[in-house]
Short mmCIF file of C-alpha atoms in Angstrom, two decimals:
data_model
loop_
_atom_site.label_atom_id
_atom_site.label_comp_id
_atom_site.label_asym_id
_atom_site.label_seq_id
_atom_site.Cartn_x
_atom_site.Cartn_y
_atom_site.Cartn_z
CA MET A 10 40.58 -78.33 170.18
CA PRO A 11 37.90 -81.03 170.31
CA SER A 12 34.24 -80.21 170.79
CA ILE A 13 32.30 -81.43 173.81
CA ALA A 14 30.46 -83.85 171.52
CA GLU A 15 33.79 -85.30 170.34
CA LEU A 16 35.06 -85.66 173.91
CA LEU A 17 31.88 -87.48 174.94
CA PHE A 18 32.14 -89.77 171.92
CA ASP A 19 35.77 -90.62 172.75
CA ALA A 20 34.85 -91.23 176.39
CA GLU A 21 32.04 -93.60 175.43
CA LYS A 22 34.27 -95.52 173.01
CA GLY A 23 37.00 -95.92 175.62
CA GLN A 24 39.52 -93.61 173.97
CA ILE A 25 39.47 -91.48 177.12
CA HIS A 26 40.49 -93.42 180.20
CA ILE A 27 39.14 -92.30 183.56
CA PRO A 28 41.72 -93.42 186.16
CA ASP A 29 40.43 -95.16 189.27
CA PHE A 30 41.97 -92.55 191.54
CA GLN A 31 39.42 -90.09 190.09
CA ARG A 32 36.38 -92.27 190.76
CA PRO A 33 34.65 -90.24 193.49
CA TRP A 34 32.00 -87.78 192.33
CA VAL A 35 32.30 -84.68 194.49
CA TRP A 36 30.40 -81.96 192.65
CA ASN A 37 27.07 -80.69 193.96
CA ARG A 38 24.08 -79.56 191.89
CA ASP A 39 25.07 -75.92 192.01
CA LYS A 40 28.40 -76.65 190.32
CA VAL A 41 26.66 -78.55 187.53
CA ARG A 42 24.21 -75.67 187.08
CA LYS A 43 27.04 -73.13 186.97
CA LEU A 44 28.94 -75.22 184.41
CA PHE A 45 26.00 -75.19 181.99
CA THR A 46 25.33 -71.53 182.68
CA SER A 47 28.94 -70.74 181.73
CA LEU A 48 28.74 -72.86 178.58
CA TYR A 49 25.45 -71.27 177.54
CA ARG A 50 26.86 -67.78 178.04
CA ARG A 51 30.08 -68.74 176.21
CA TYR A 52 32.25 -68.23 179.26
CA PRO A 53 35.58 -70.14 179.38
CA VAL A 54 35.35 -73.35 181.41
CA GLY A 55 39.03 -74.29 181.56
CA ALA A 56 41.17 -76.87 179.83
CA MET A 57 41.10 -80.61 180.39
CA VAL A 58 44.48 -82.22 181.00
CA PHE A 59 45.32 -85.63 179.56
CA TRP A 60 48.21 -88.03 179.82
CA PRO A 61 48.72 -90.14 176.66
CA ASN A 62 49.33 -93.85 177.22
CA ARG A 63 50.18 -96.33 174.50
CA THR A 64 49.08 -99.91 175.10
CA ASN A 65 49.78 -102.65 172.55
CA GLY A 66 50.10 -100.00 169.89
CA ASP A 67 46.78 -98.32 170.77
CA GLN A 68 46.77 -94.75 172.03
CA ARG A 69 44.48 -93.82 174.90
CA HIS A 70 44.34 -90.64 176.93
CA SER A 71 44.11 -90.78 180.73
CA LEU A 72 42.18 -87.83 182.12
CA ILE A 73 44.29 -86.09 184.78
CA ASP A 74 42.19 -82.95 185.29
CA GLY A 75 38.58 -82.42 184.21
CA ARG A 76 36.86 -85.58 185.41
CA GLN A 77 34.07 -83.74 187.25
CA ARG A 78 33.25 -81.59 184.22
CA LEU A 79 33.30 -84.54 181.82
CA THR A 80 31.02 -86.58 184.09
CA ALA A 81 28.54 -83.72 184.45
CA LEU A 82 28.52 -83.12 180.68
CA TYR A 83 27.95 -86.80 179.96
CA HIS A 84 25.08 -87.19 182.42
CA VAL A 85 23.22 -84.11 181.21
CA ILE A 86 23.95 -84.15 177.47
CA GLN A 87 23.70 -87.92 176.96
CA GLY A 88 20.84 -88.21 179.43
CA ARG A 89 22.21 -91.32 181.14
CA ARG A 90 24.84 -92.52 183.60
CA ALA A 91 28.44 -92.14 182.49
CA PRO A 92 29.97 -95.59 181.77
CA TRP A 93 32.82 -95.00 184.23
CA MET A 94 30.37 -94.38 187.09
CA ARG A 95 29.12 -97.36 189.08
CA GLU A 96 25.82 -95.67 189.90
CA THR A 97 23.99 -92.47 189.09
CA PRO A 98 24.90 -89.69 191.56
CA ASN A 99 22.04 -88.19 193.56
CA GLU A 100 22.74 -84.86 191.86
CA PHE A 101 21.17 -86.27 188.68
CA ALA A 102 18.07 -87.78 190.28
CA GLN A 103 16.18 -84.72 189.02
CA PRO A 104 16.78 -83.40 185.50
CA LEU A 105 18.51 -80.10 184.85
CA GLY A 106 16.11 -77.55 183.41
CA PHE A 107 16.49 -74.42 181.28
CA ASN A 108 14.14 -71.43 181.42
CA VAL A 109 13.75 -70.11 177.86
CA VAL A 110 12.36 -66.79 179.09
CA ASP A 111 14.84 -65.88 181.83
CA GLU A 112 17.71 -67.95 180.33
CA GLU A 113 18.47 -69.60 183.66
CA PHE A 114 19.27 -73.17 184.69
CA ALA A 115 17.74 -75.01 187.65
CA TYR A 116 16.87 -78.55 188.66
CA LEU A 117 13.31 -79.50 187.72
CA SER A 118 10.78 -80.66 190.27
CA ASP A 119 7.09 -81.49 189.94
CA ARG A 120 6.12 -77.83 190.25
CA PHE A 121 7.84 -77.10 186.94
CA ALA A 122 5.92 -79.81 185.04
CA ALA A 123 3.16 -77.55 183.73
CA ASP A 124 5.36 -74.45 183.30
CA GLU A 125 5.95 -73.90 179.58
CA ARG A 126 9.00 -71.74 180.26
CA TRP A 127 11.08 -74.73 181.41
CA VAL A 128 12.59 -77.43 179.23
CA ASN A 129 14.47 -80.57 180.22
CA VAL A 130 18.06 -79.90 179.10
CA SER A 131 18.75 -83.59 178.40
CA ASP A 132 15.68 -83.76 176.14
CA ALA A 133 17.04 -80.83 174.13
CA PHE A 134 20.09 -82.96 173.29
CA VAL A 135 18.70 -86.49 172.94
CA VAL A 136 15.18 -86.03 171.50
CA ALA A 137 15.56 -85.89 167.72
CA ASP A 138 12.50 -83.68 167.01
CA PHE A 139 12.76 -81.63 170.19
CA VAL A 140 12.44 -78.23 168.45
CA GLU A 141 9.31 -79.30 166.55
CA ARG A 142 7.75 -80.77 169.69
CA PHE A 143 8.50 -77.62 171.67
CA ASP A 144 7.13 -75.35 168.94
CA SER A 145 3.62 -75.20 170.39
CA ALA A 146 4.99 -74.16 173.78
CA ALA A 147 7.11 -71.51 172.06
CA ALA A 148 4.05 -70.18 170.27
CA SER A 149 2.10 -70.09 173.53
CA LEU A 150 4.87 -68.14 175.24
CA ALA A 151 5.00 -65.71 172.31
CA SER A 152 1.26 -65.14 172.44
CA GLY A 153 1.62 -64.17 176.05
CA GLY A 154 3.95 -61.36 175.04
CA ARG A 155 6.81 -62.39 177.31
CA VAL A 156 9.21 -63.44 174.57
CA SER A 157 9.07 -63.71 170.80
CA HIS A 158 8.78 -67.05 169.03
CA ALA A 159 12.06 -66.37 167.21
CA ALA A 160 13.85 -65.65 170.50
CA VAL A 161 12.68 -68.96 171.97
CA VAL A 162 13.90 -70.89 168.92
CA GLN A 163 17.19 -69.01 169.03
CA ARG A 164 17.70 -69.79 172.71
CA ILE A 165 16.98 -73.49 172.21
CA ALA A 166 19.50 -73.53 169.37
CA ARG A 167 22.04 -71.78 171.60
CA LEU A 168 21.42 -74.40 174.29
CA GLN A 169 21.90 -77.26 171.84
CA ALA A 170 25.06 -75.62 170.50
CA ILE A 171 26.74 -76.28 173.86
CA LYS A 172 27.73 -79.66 172.37
CA GLU A 173 29.84 -77.89 169.78
CA THR A 174 31.77 -75.81 172.33
CA ARG A 175 35.50 -76.32 171.88
CA ILE A 176 37.43 -77.42 174.96
CA ASN A 177 41.14 -76.82 175.26
CA LYS A 178 42.83 -80.23 175.52
CA GLU A 179 46.20 -80.00 177.25
CA MET A 180 48.49 -83.02 176.79
CA LEU A 181 51.22 -84.03 179.22
CA PRO A 182 54.38 -85.57 177.70
CA GLU A 183 53.89 -89.26 176.93
CA ASN A 184 57.18 -90.16 178.65
CA LEU A 185 56.31 -88.27 181.85
CA ASP A 186 57.25 -90.40 184.85
CA ILE A 187 54.85 -91.23 187.67
CA GLU A 188 56.41 -88.83 190.19
CA ARG A 189 55.97 -85.86 187.83
CA ALA A 190 52.42 -86.91 186.96
CA VAL A 191 51.56 -86.96 190.68
CA GLU A 192 53.03 -83.48 191.03
CA VAL A 193 50.97 -82.18 188.09
CA PHE A 194 47.77 -83.71 189.44
CA GLU A 195 48.26 -82.22 192.91
CA ILE A 196 49.03 -78.77 191.49
CA LEU A 197 45.81 -78.90 189.46
CA ASN A 198 43.75 -80.33 192.34
CA ARG A 199 45.03 -78.57 195.44
CA ALA A 200 41.60 -78.58 197.06
CA GLY A 201 40.98 -82.26 196.39
CA THR A 202 42.24 -85.52 197.85
CA PRO A 203 45.98 -85.96 197.16
CA VAL A 204 46.69 -88.67 194.64
CA ARG A 205 49.20 -91.39 195.48
CA GLU A 206 51.83 -92.74 193.13
CA ALA A 207 50.12 -96.11 193.35
CA ASP A 208 46.87 -94.65 192.03
CA LEU A 209 48.53 -93.46 188.84
CA VAL A 210 50.46 -96.71 188.40
CA VAL A 211 47.29 -98.77 188.81
CA ALA A 212 45.50 -96.45 186.38
CA ARG A 213 48.13 -97.14 183.73
CA LEU A 214 48.25 -100.88 184.42
CA SER A 215 44.47 -101.13 184.14
CA LEU A 216 44.77 -100.24 180.46
CA VAL A 217 46.44 -103.63 179.97
CA TRP A 218 45.18 -105.57 182.99
CA PRO A 219 41.68 -104.29 183.89
CA GLU A 220 41.44 -106.41 187.06
CA VAL A 221 44.63 -105.04 188.62
CA ARG A 222 42.93 -102.90 191.27
CA GLU A 223 40.60 -105.69 192.36
CA SER A 224 43.52 -108.15 192.60
CA LEU A 225 45.64 -105.65 194.52
CA GLU A 226 42.94 -104.71 197.02
CA LYS A 227 41.90 -108.32 197.62
CA THR A 228 45.48 -109.45 198.26
CA MET A 229 46.38 -106.49 200.46
CA GLY A 230 43.17 -107.07 202.43
CA ARG A 231 44.13 -110.69 203.04
CA TRP A 232 47.57 -109.64 204.27
CA GLU A 233 46.05 -107.07 206.60
CA ASP A 234 43.68 -109.69 208.02
CA SER A 235 46.84 -111.70 208.77
CA GLY A 236 48.41 -108.78 210.63
CA PHE A 237 50.47 -107.06 207.94
CA ARG A 238 49.71 -103.69 206.38
CA VAL A 239 51.65 -103.49 203.13
CA PRO A 240 51.64 -100.13 201.27
CA ALA A 241 50.34 -100.32 197.70
CA GLU A 242 53.44 -98.48 196.47
CA ALA A 243 55.64 -101.22 197.94
CA VAL A 244 53.58 -103.98 196.32
CA LEU A 245 53.87 -102.27 192.93
CA ARG A 246 57.62 -101.78 193.37
CA CYS A 247 57.81 -105.51 194.14
CA LEU A 248 55.81 -106.30 191.01
CA ALA A 249 58.19 -104.21 188.90
CA ALA A 250 61.14 -106.05 190.45
CA VAL A 251 59.62 -109.47 189.73
CA VAL A 252 58.53 -108.59 186.19
CA ALA A 253 61.41 -106.39 185.08
CA ASP A 254 64.24 -106.66 187.68
CA THR A 255 63.83 -102.99 188.61
CA VAL A 256 61.82 -101.03 191.16
CA ASP A 257 61.12 -98.32 188.59
CA TYR A 258 57.43 -98.21 187.71
CA GLY A 259 58.41 -97.92 184.06
CA GLY A 260 59.24 -101.61 184.16
CA LEU A 261 55.51 -102.32 184.46
CA TYR A 262 54.33 -100.52 181.36
CA GLY A 263 57.39 -99.49 179.40
CA THR A 264 58.87 -96.04 178.96
CA LYS A 265 61.19 -94.50 176.44
CA GLY A 266 64.08 -95.04 178.83
CA ASN A 267 63.16 -98.67 179.43
CA ARG A 268 64.71 -101.15 177.01
CA ARG A 269 62.28 -103.92 177.84
CA PRO A 270 59.01 -104.22 175.90
CA SER A 271 55.87 -103.44 177.85
CA PRO A 272 54.67 -106.51 179.78
CA THR A 273 51.51 -108.16 178.52
CA ALA A 274 48.51 -108.81 180.75
CA LYS A 275 49.54 -112.46 180.96
CA GLN A 276 53.04 -111.50 182.11
CA LEU A 277 51.69 -109.05 184.69
CA VAL A 278 49.30 -111.64 186.13
CA ALA A 279 52.06 -114.27 186.26
CA GLY A 280 54.40 -111.76 187.93
CA PHE A 281 51.72 -110.83 190.44
CA ASP A 282 51.17 -114.49 191.32
CA GLN A 283 54.92 -114.90 191.90
CA LEU A 284 54.95 -111.73 193.98
CA VAL A 285 52.07 -112.96 196.15
CA ALA A 286 53.72 -116.35 196.74
CA ALA A 287 57.04 -114.69 197.62
CA THR A 288 55.36 -112.18 199.94
CA ASP A 289 53.40 -114.94 201.70
CA ASP A 290 56.70 -116.73 202.31
CA VAL A 291 58.37 -113.57 203.64
CA LEU A 292 55.46 -112.67 205.93
CA THR A 293 55.46 -116.18 207.36
CA LYS A 294 59.19 -115.86 208.09
CA LEU A 295 58.71 -112.40 209.63
CA ARG A 296 56.02 -113.68 211.98
CA GLY A 297 57.96 -116.78 212.93
CA ARG A 298 61.36 -115.18 213.43
CA LEU A 299 60.29 -111.78 214.79
CA GLY A 300 57.15 -112.78 216.70
CA LEU A 301 55.02 -110.13 215.02
CA SER A 302 51.50 -109.71 216.33
CA GLN A 303 48.34 -110.49 214.41
CA VAL A 304 46.21 -108.28 216.65
CA LYS A 305 47.93 -104.98 215.84
CA PRO A 306 48.87 -104.90 212.15
CA THR A 307 52.56 -104.47 211.43
CA VAL A 308 53.07 -101.69 208.90
CA LEU A 309 55.84 -102.70 206.51
CA ASN A 310 57.95 -99.99 204.94
CA ARG A 311 59.13 -100.15 201.34
CA GLY A 312 62.39 -101.67 202.56
CA TYR A 313 60.72 -105.07 202.45
CA VAL A 314 60.79 -104.94 198.62
CA PRO A 315 64.32 -106.44 198.27
CA VAL A 316 63.37 -109.19 200.73
CA VAL A 317 60.39 -110.21 198.60
CA TYR A 318 62.51 -109.99 195.46
CA ALA A 319 65.07 -112.26 197.14
CA ALA A 320 62.31 -114.75 198.02
CA GLN A 321 61.15 -114.77 194.40
CA ARG A 322 64.72 -115.38 193.20
CA HIS A 323 65.05 -118.20 195.73
CA ALA A 324 61.84 -119.78 194.41
CA ALA A 325 63.32 -119.56 190.91
CA GLY A 326 66.54 -121.25 192.07
CA ASN A 327 68.68 -118.11 191.87
CA LEU A 328 69.36 -117.56 195.60
CA ASP A 329 70.31 -120.10 198.24
CA GLN A 330 68.43 -120.69 201.49
CA VAL A 331 71.17 -119.21 203.69
CA ASP A 332 71.02 -115.86 201.90
CA LEU A 333 67.22 -115.86 201.91
CA ASP A 334 67.14 -116.46 205.67
CA ALA A 335 69.73 -113.73 206.17
CA MET A 336 67.54 -111.22 204.30
CA ILE A 337 65.21 -111.02 207.33
CA GLY A 338 68.17 -109.89 209.43
CA TRP A 339 69.27 -107.53 206.66
CA TRP A 340 65.82 -105.91 206.64
CA GLN A 341 65.95 -105.56 210.43
CA LEU A 342 69.40 -103.95 210.25
CA SER A 343 68.28 -101.61 207.47
CA ASN A 344 65.47 -100.31 209.69
CA LEU A 345 67.73 -99.95 212.73
CA HIS A 346 70.14 -97.81 210.71
CA ASN A 347 67.40 -95.63 209.14
CA HIS A 348 68.28 -96.83 205.66
CA TRP A 349 64.81 -96.00 204.32
CA SER A 350 64.55 -92.48 205.73
CA SER A 351 65.60 -90.85 202.44
CA ASP A 352 66.38 -91.56 198.78
CA VAL A 353 64.20 -94.66 199.04
CA ARG A 354 63.73 -95.38 195.33
CA ASN A 355 67.44 -95.30 194.56
CA ARG A 356 68.29 -97.42 197.60
CA LEU A 357 65.71 -99.99 196.60
CA GLU A 358 67.13 -100.02 193.08
CA TYR A 359 70.68 -100.59 194.37
CA ALA A 360 69.52 -103.57 196.45
CA VAL A 361 67.42 -105.16 193.70
CA THR A 362 70.18 -104.65 191.13
CA ALA A 363 72.72 -106.27 193.46
CA LEU A 364 70.45 -109.28 194.01
CA ARG A 365 69.78 -109.55 190.28
CA ASP A 366 73.52 -109.61 189.63
CA GLY A 367 74.06 -112.48 192.06
CA ALA A 368 74.76 -110.71 195.36
CA GLY A 369 73.65 -112.21 198.65
CA ALA A 370 73.11 -110.80 202.13
CA VAL A 371 76.86 -110.32 202.73
CA GLN A 372 77.18 -107.99 199.74
CA LEU A 373 73.96 -106.15 200.59
CA ILE A 374 75.35 -105.36 204.06
CA GLU A 375 77.70 -102.90 202.34
CA LEU A 376 74.70 -100.78 201.34
CA LEU A 377 73.76 -100.07 204.97
CA GLY A 378 75.00 -97.45 207.41
CA LYS A 379 78.06 -95.30 206.97
CA PRO A 380 81.09 -96.81 205.20
CA GLY A 381 83.67 -98.19 207.60
CA ARG A 382 81.36 -98.08 210.62
CA SER A 383 80.18 -101.25 212.36
CA LEU A 384 76.47 -102.02 212.23
CA MET A 385 76.47 -103.53 215.72
CA LEU A 386 74.12 -101.93 218.22
CA THR A 387 75.61 -100.14 221.21
CA PRO A 388 74.21 -99.21 224.64
CA VAL A 389 73.62 -95.68 223.32
CA ASP A 390 70.88 -97.06 221.05
CA PHE A 391 68.84 -97.86 224.16
CA LEU A 392 69.70 -94.71 226.14
CA THR A 393 67.14 -92.50 224.46
CA LYS A 394 63.38 -92.15 224.27
CA ARG A 395 61.97 -94.17 221.38
CA LYS A 396 58.53 -94.06 219.78
CA PRO A 397 56.61 -97.34 219.51
CA SER A 398 57.06 -97.09 215.74
CA SER A 399 60.85 -96.93 215.99
CA ALA A 400 62.97 -99.90 214.96
CA GLU A 401 64.69 -100.06 218.37
CA TYR A 402 61.38 -100.15 220.27
CA ARG A 403 60.04 -102.90 218.00
CA LEU A 404 63.32 -104.81 218.35
CA LEU A 405 62.96 -104.82 222.14
CA LEU A 406 59.42 -106.17 221.78
CA THR A 407 60.69 -108.84 219.37
CA MET A 408 63.48 -109.81 221.77
CA THR A 409 60.89 -110.15 224.54
CA LYS A 410 58.90 -112.59 222.43
CA ARG A 411 61.77 -114.47 220.87
CA CYS A 412 64.63 -114.52 223.41
CA GLY A 413 63.08 -116.29 226.39
CA ALA A 414 61.71 -113.32 228.36
CA MET A 415 59.28 -114.17 231.17
CA ASP A 416 56.37 -112.23 232.57
CA LEU A 417 56.78 -110.35 235.83
CA PRO A 418 56.09 -111.71 238.39
CA SER A 419 54.44 -114.94 237.18
CA GLY A 420 57.42 -116.28 235.27
CA GLU A 421 55.19 -117.33 232.36
CA SER A 422 56.83 -117.41 228.95
CA LEU A 423 56.17 -114.34 226.82
CA SER A 424 56.91 -116.06 223.55
CA PHE A 425 54.43 -115.09 220.87
CA ASP A 426 53.26 -118.66 220.43
CA HIS A 427 52.67 -119.12 224.15
CA ILE A 428 50.66 -116.00 224.92
CA GLY A 429 48.47 -116.35 221.86
CA GLU A 430 47.56 -113.80 219.26
CA HIS A 431 44.76 -112.25 221.34
CA VAL A 432 46.97 -111.38 224.30
CA GLU A 433 49.02 -108.26 223.76
CA LEU A 434 52.02 -107.12 225.75
CA GLU A 435 52.24 -103.65 227.26
CA ALA A 436 55.20 -101.36 227.76
CA HIS A 437 56.07 -101.26 231.46
CA HIS A 438 58.34 -98.63 233.02
CA ILE A 439 60.64 -100.60 235.33
CA PHE A 440 61.07 -97.41 237.32
CA PRO A 441 57.43 -96.21 237.12
CA THR A 442 56.89 -92.72 235.70
CA ALA A 443 54.92 -91.45 238.70
CA TYR A 444 57.60 -92.78 241.04
CA LEU A 445 60.47 -91.13 239.14
CA LYS A 446 58.73 -87.76 238.95
CA LYS A 447 58.75 -87.62 242.74
CA GLN A 448 62.51 -88.15 242.89
CA SER A 449 65.01 -85.33 242.77
CA GLY A 450 67.87 -85.43 240.30
CA VAL A 451 66.02 -87.43 237.61
CA ARG A 452 65.79 -85.57 234.32
CA GLU A 453 62.54 -85.72 232.32
CA GLU A 454 64.29 -87.16 229.26
CA GLU A 455 65.62 -90.07 231.35
CA ILE A 456 62.19 -91.36 232.39
CA ASP A 457 61.10 -92.78 229.02
CA GLN A 458 64.45 -94.08 227.87
CA LEU A 459 64.17 -97.47 226.21
CA ALA A 460 66.46 -98.95 228.86
CA ASN A 461 63.67 -98.29 231.38
CA ILE A 462 61.09 -100.23 229.33
CA ALA A 463 60.14 -103.89 229.67
CA PHE A 464 57.17 -105.67 228.13
CA ILE A 465 54.75 -107.57 230.34
CA THR A 466 51.09 -108.53 230.17
CA LYS A 467 48.49 -105.86 230.91
CA LYS A 468 47.23 -107.61 234.04
CA LYS A 469 50.69 -107.70 235.59
CA ASN A 470 51.38 -104.11 234.55
CA LEU A 471 48.28 -102.90 236.41
CA LYS A 472 49.23 -104.94 239.46
CA ILE A 473 52.70 -103.36 239.72
CA GLY A 474 51.36 -99.84 239.15
CA SER A 475 53.67 -97.17 240.58
CA LYS A 476 55.36 -99.32 243.23
CA SER A 477 58.94 -98.61 244.19
CA PRO A 478 61.36 -100.74 242.09
CA ALA A 479 63.24 -101.61 245.28
CA ASP A 480 60.03 -103.13 246.67
CA TYR A 481 58.54 -105.02 243.74
CA LEU A 482 61.84 -106.03 242.11
CA GLY A 483 63.02 -107.23 245.52
CA GLU A 484 59.91 -109.40 245.84
CA LEU A 485 60.45 -110.79 242.33
CA ALA A 486 64.11 -111.52 243.06
CA ASP A 487 63.11 -113.47 246.17
CA GLN A 488 60.66 -115.54 244.10
CA ASN A 489 62.89 -116.21 241.09
CA LEU A 490 65.92 -114.16 240.09
CA GLU A 491 65.85 -115.68 236.61
CA ASN A 492 62.63 -113.80 235.83
CA LEU A 493 64.55 -110.52 236.09
CA ARG A 494 67.52 -111.81 234.13
CA SER A 495 65.20 -112.98 231.34
CA GLN A 496 64.09 -109.35 230.92
CA TRP A 497 67.70 -108.10 231.01
CA ILE A 498 67.06 -106.29 234.30
CA PRO A 499 70.16 -105.73 236.47
CA THR A 500 69.93 -107.80 239.65
CA ASP A 501 72.02 -105.57 241.93
CA PRO A 502 69.51 -104.21 244.53
CA ALA A 503 71.55 -101.02 244.87
CA LEU A 504 70.55 -100.09 241.32
CA TRP A 505 66.83 -100.32 242.14
CA ARG A 506 66.94 -97.24 244.36
CA PRO A 507 66.44 -93.65 243.12
CA ASN A 508 70.13 -92.76 243.45
CA GLY A 509 71.02 -95.82 241.39
CA TYR A 510 68.76 -95.00 238.42
CA SER A 511 71.50 -93.63 236.13
CA LYS A 512 73.69 -96.68 236.71
CA PHE A 513 70.63 -98.90 236.25
CA LEU A 514 70.06 -97.38 232.80
CA GLU A 515 73.73 -97.74 231.94
CA GLN A 516 73.89 -101.41 232.92
CA ARG A 517 70.55 -102.40 231.38
CA SER A 518 71.37 -100.65 228.09
CA ARG A 519 74.56 -102.72 227.96
CA LEU A 520 72.62 -105.94 228.58
CA LEU A 521 70.07 -105.00 225.92
CA ALA A 522 72.76 -104.19 223.34
CA GLU A 523 74.47 -107.54 223.98
CA GLN A 524 71.20 -109.46 223.57
CA ALA A 525 70.21 -107.43 220.51
CA ASN A 526 73.50 -108.21 218.77
CA ASP A 527 73.17 -111.90 219.62
CA PHE A 528 69.65 -111.89 218.20
CA LEU A 529 70.72 -110.10 215.01
CA ARG A 530 73.56 -112.56 214.59
CA GLY A 531 71.04 -115.38 214.75
CA LEU A 532 68.93 -113.71 212.06
CA LEU A 533 71.83 -112.94 209.73
CA GLY A 534 73.98 -116.01 210.17
CA ASP A 535 77.69 -115.94 211.01
CA GLU A 536 79.05 -114.79 207.65
CA ALA A 537 76.65 -111.87 207.17
CA TRP A 538 77.01 -110.89 210.84
CA GLU A 539 80.78 -110.71 210.53
CA ALA A 540 80.32 -108.48 207.49
CA ALA A 541 78.04 -106.21 209.51
CA LYS A 542 80.33 -106.22 212.52
CA ASN A 543 83.68 -105.65 210.79
CA ARG A 544 83.28 -102.95 208.18
#
């Protein structure tokens, strides 16, 4: 077991690595005071847990549990800011004091300045001749009869001996994978902020590439400013795919089960640059082909990883343009069939491995859905309530922007390019909610079905309000029937009445499914679409 002095020495020399995910200082003064009280009284203070990492042959230990204690010990015993802290916490603005008479710890203020009973704890550790300098105060206290001179000297020695206290150093297995390390951290820190996989991965990468977090945050911030929120875990999976042809994090730093040597900083930076270029290309295609908004950020799931990997392979001359274009449709299909709802890591690995081995979009289609079942959409997909985050809801919005839909009643194009990035569309109930609730025979679950939703501008939505569909759709039909058809709204007036609502939903869901399949075919291309259709 190392002593506190040895731990502080290792921390200062960089042998102990403080991961970025542990940066925040959360202790208050009372916890620091209690820590030193426990150490002075020889109470146990708990083990520190480390995760050994080997980088270019050098062994360093990442601190998984014990960061608050180590920071407090460094600030007080070394008398200065810990090197892993960007600034000195407010808790150390006043020095920690020790009362040699009552053997208590407290933070010193001006009122303690002339009180001989109190010593600055940091001075006791960093001032070389502290005992000799304090001797006159000890003699003065002894003459007052409150404590003997020998007792004062003994208590100062006991205080200084805190540095020699042995701390139990628990070591996690060196080959522990990221998922298990996250689990260990969260078990040890149940009251704290949960750590993400990405935090641990970045912590390990920073041993080789110190600027990794800054590069990651800057790039992700730029993407978000452009309307795309990309999870850090997905970016790191992409980086592993580009650098090591795997989505396993071990490809970024090497593990016992990974045959590749650990990437160097130069290789990681080069891989990151390729990843950024490929992602920029993919995001441009997503915006252009799906009409994604820049006002409300689109949150990308980890399923976009194979698409970025495909773009990187295309840039390297290993994938043709047809397959790259089809990957946008493949990603859309994967979301529509809930491909990323479970077993995500393995499914990503299957896709990346297939692409690495020369597969294109046609072969990747086989990974989606249930074997032998067509991936075409059916009217049933639109005959249910869908959340705005669902793939079907977002597909309807995309179709509105990319398939010639027109605003009601103006007839203005609703294409993304036409309405501009600062004009957002709103979901409009064709049969208004308030109107349907007044009708008998309409079930609650039927009101919000996707087949009853169209997207129009906010101004037009407010104007229509809760009008009867028979009235306002009739007016629109008289003006221009094509406006209704462009929104896949049935044009039979009999279906606009309350007793025609069920048939309205049935017919519109059929129209939506037909348009959706046509749109997906355009994204995938004929060959990949046939593979999706005939399985």
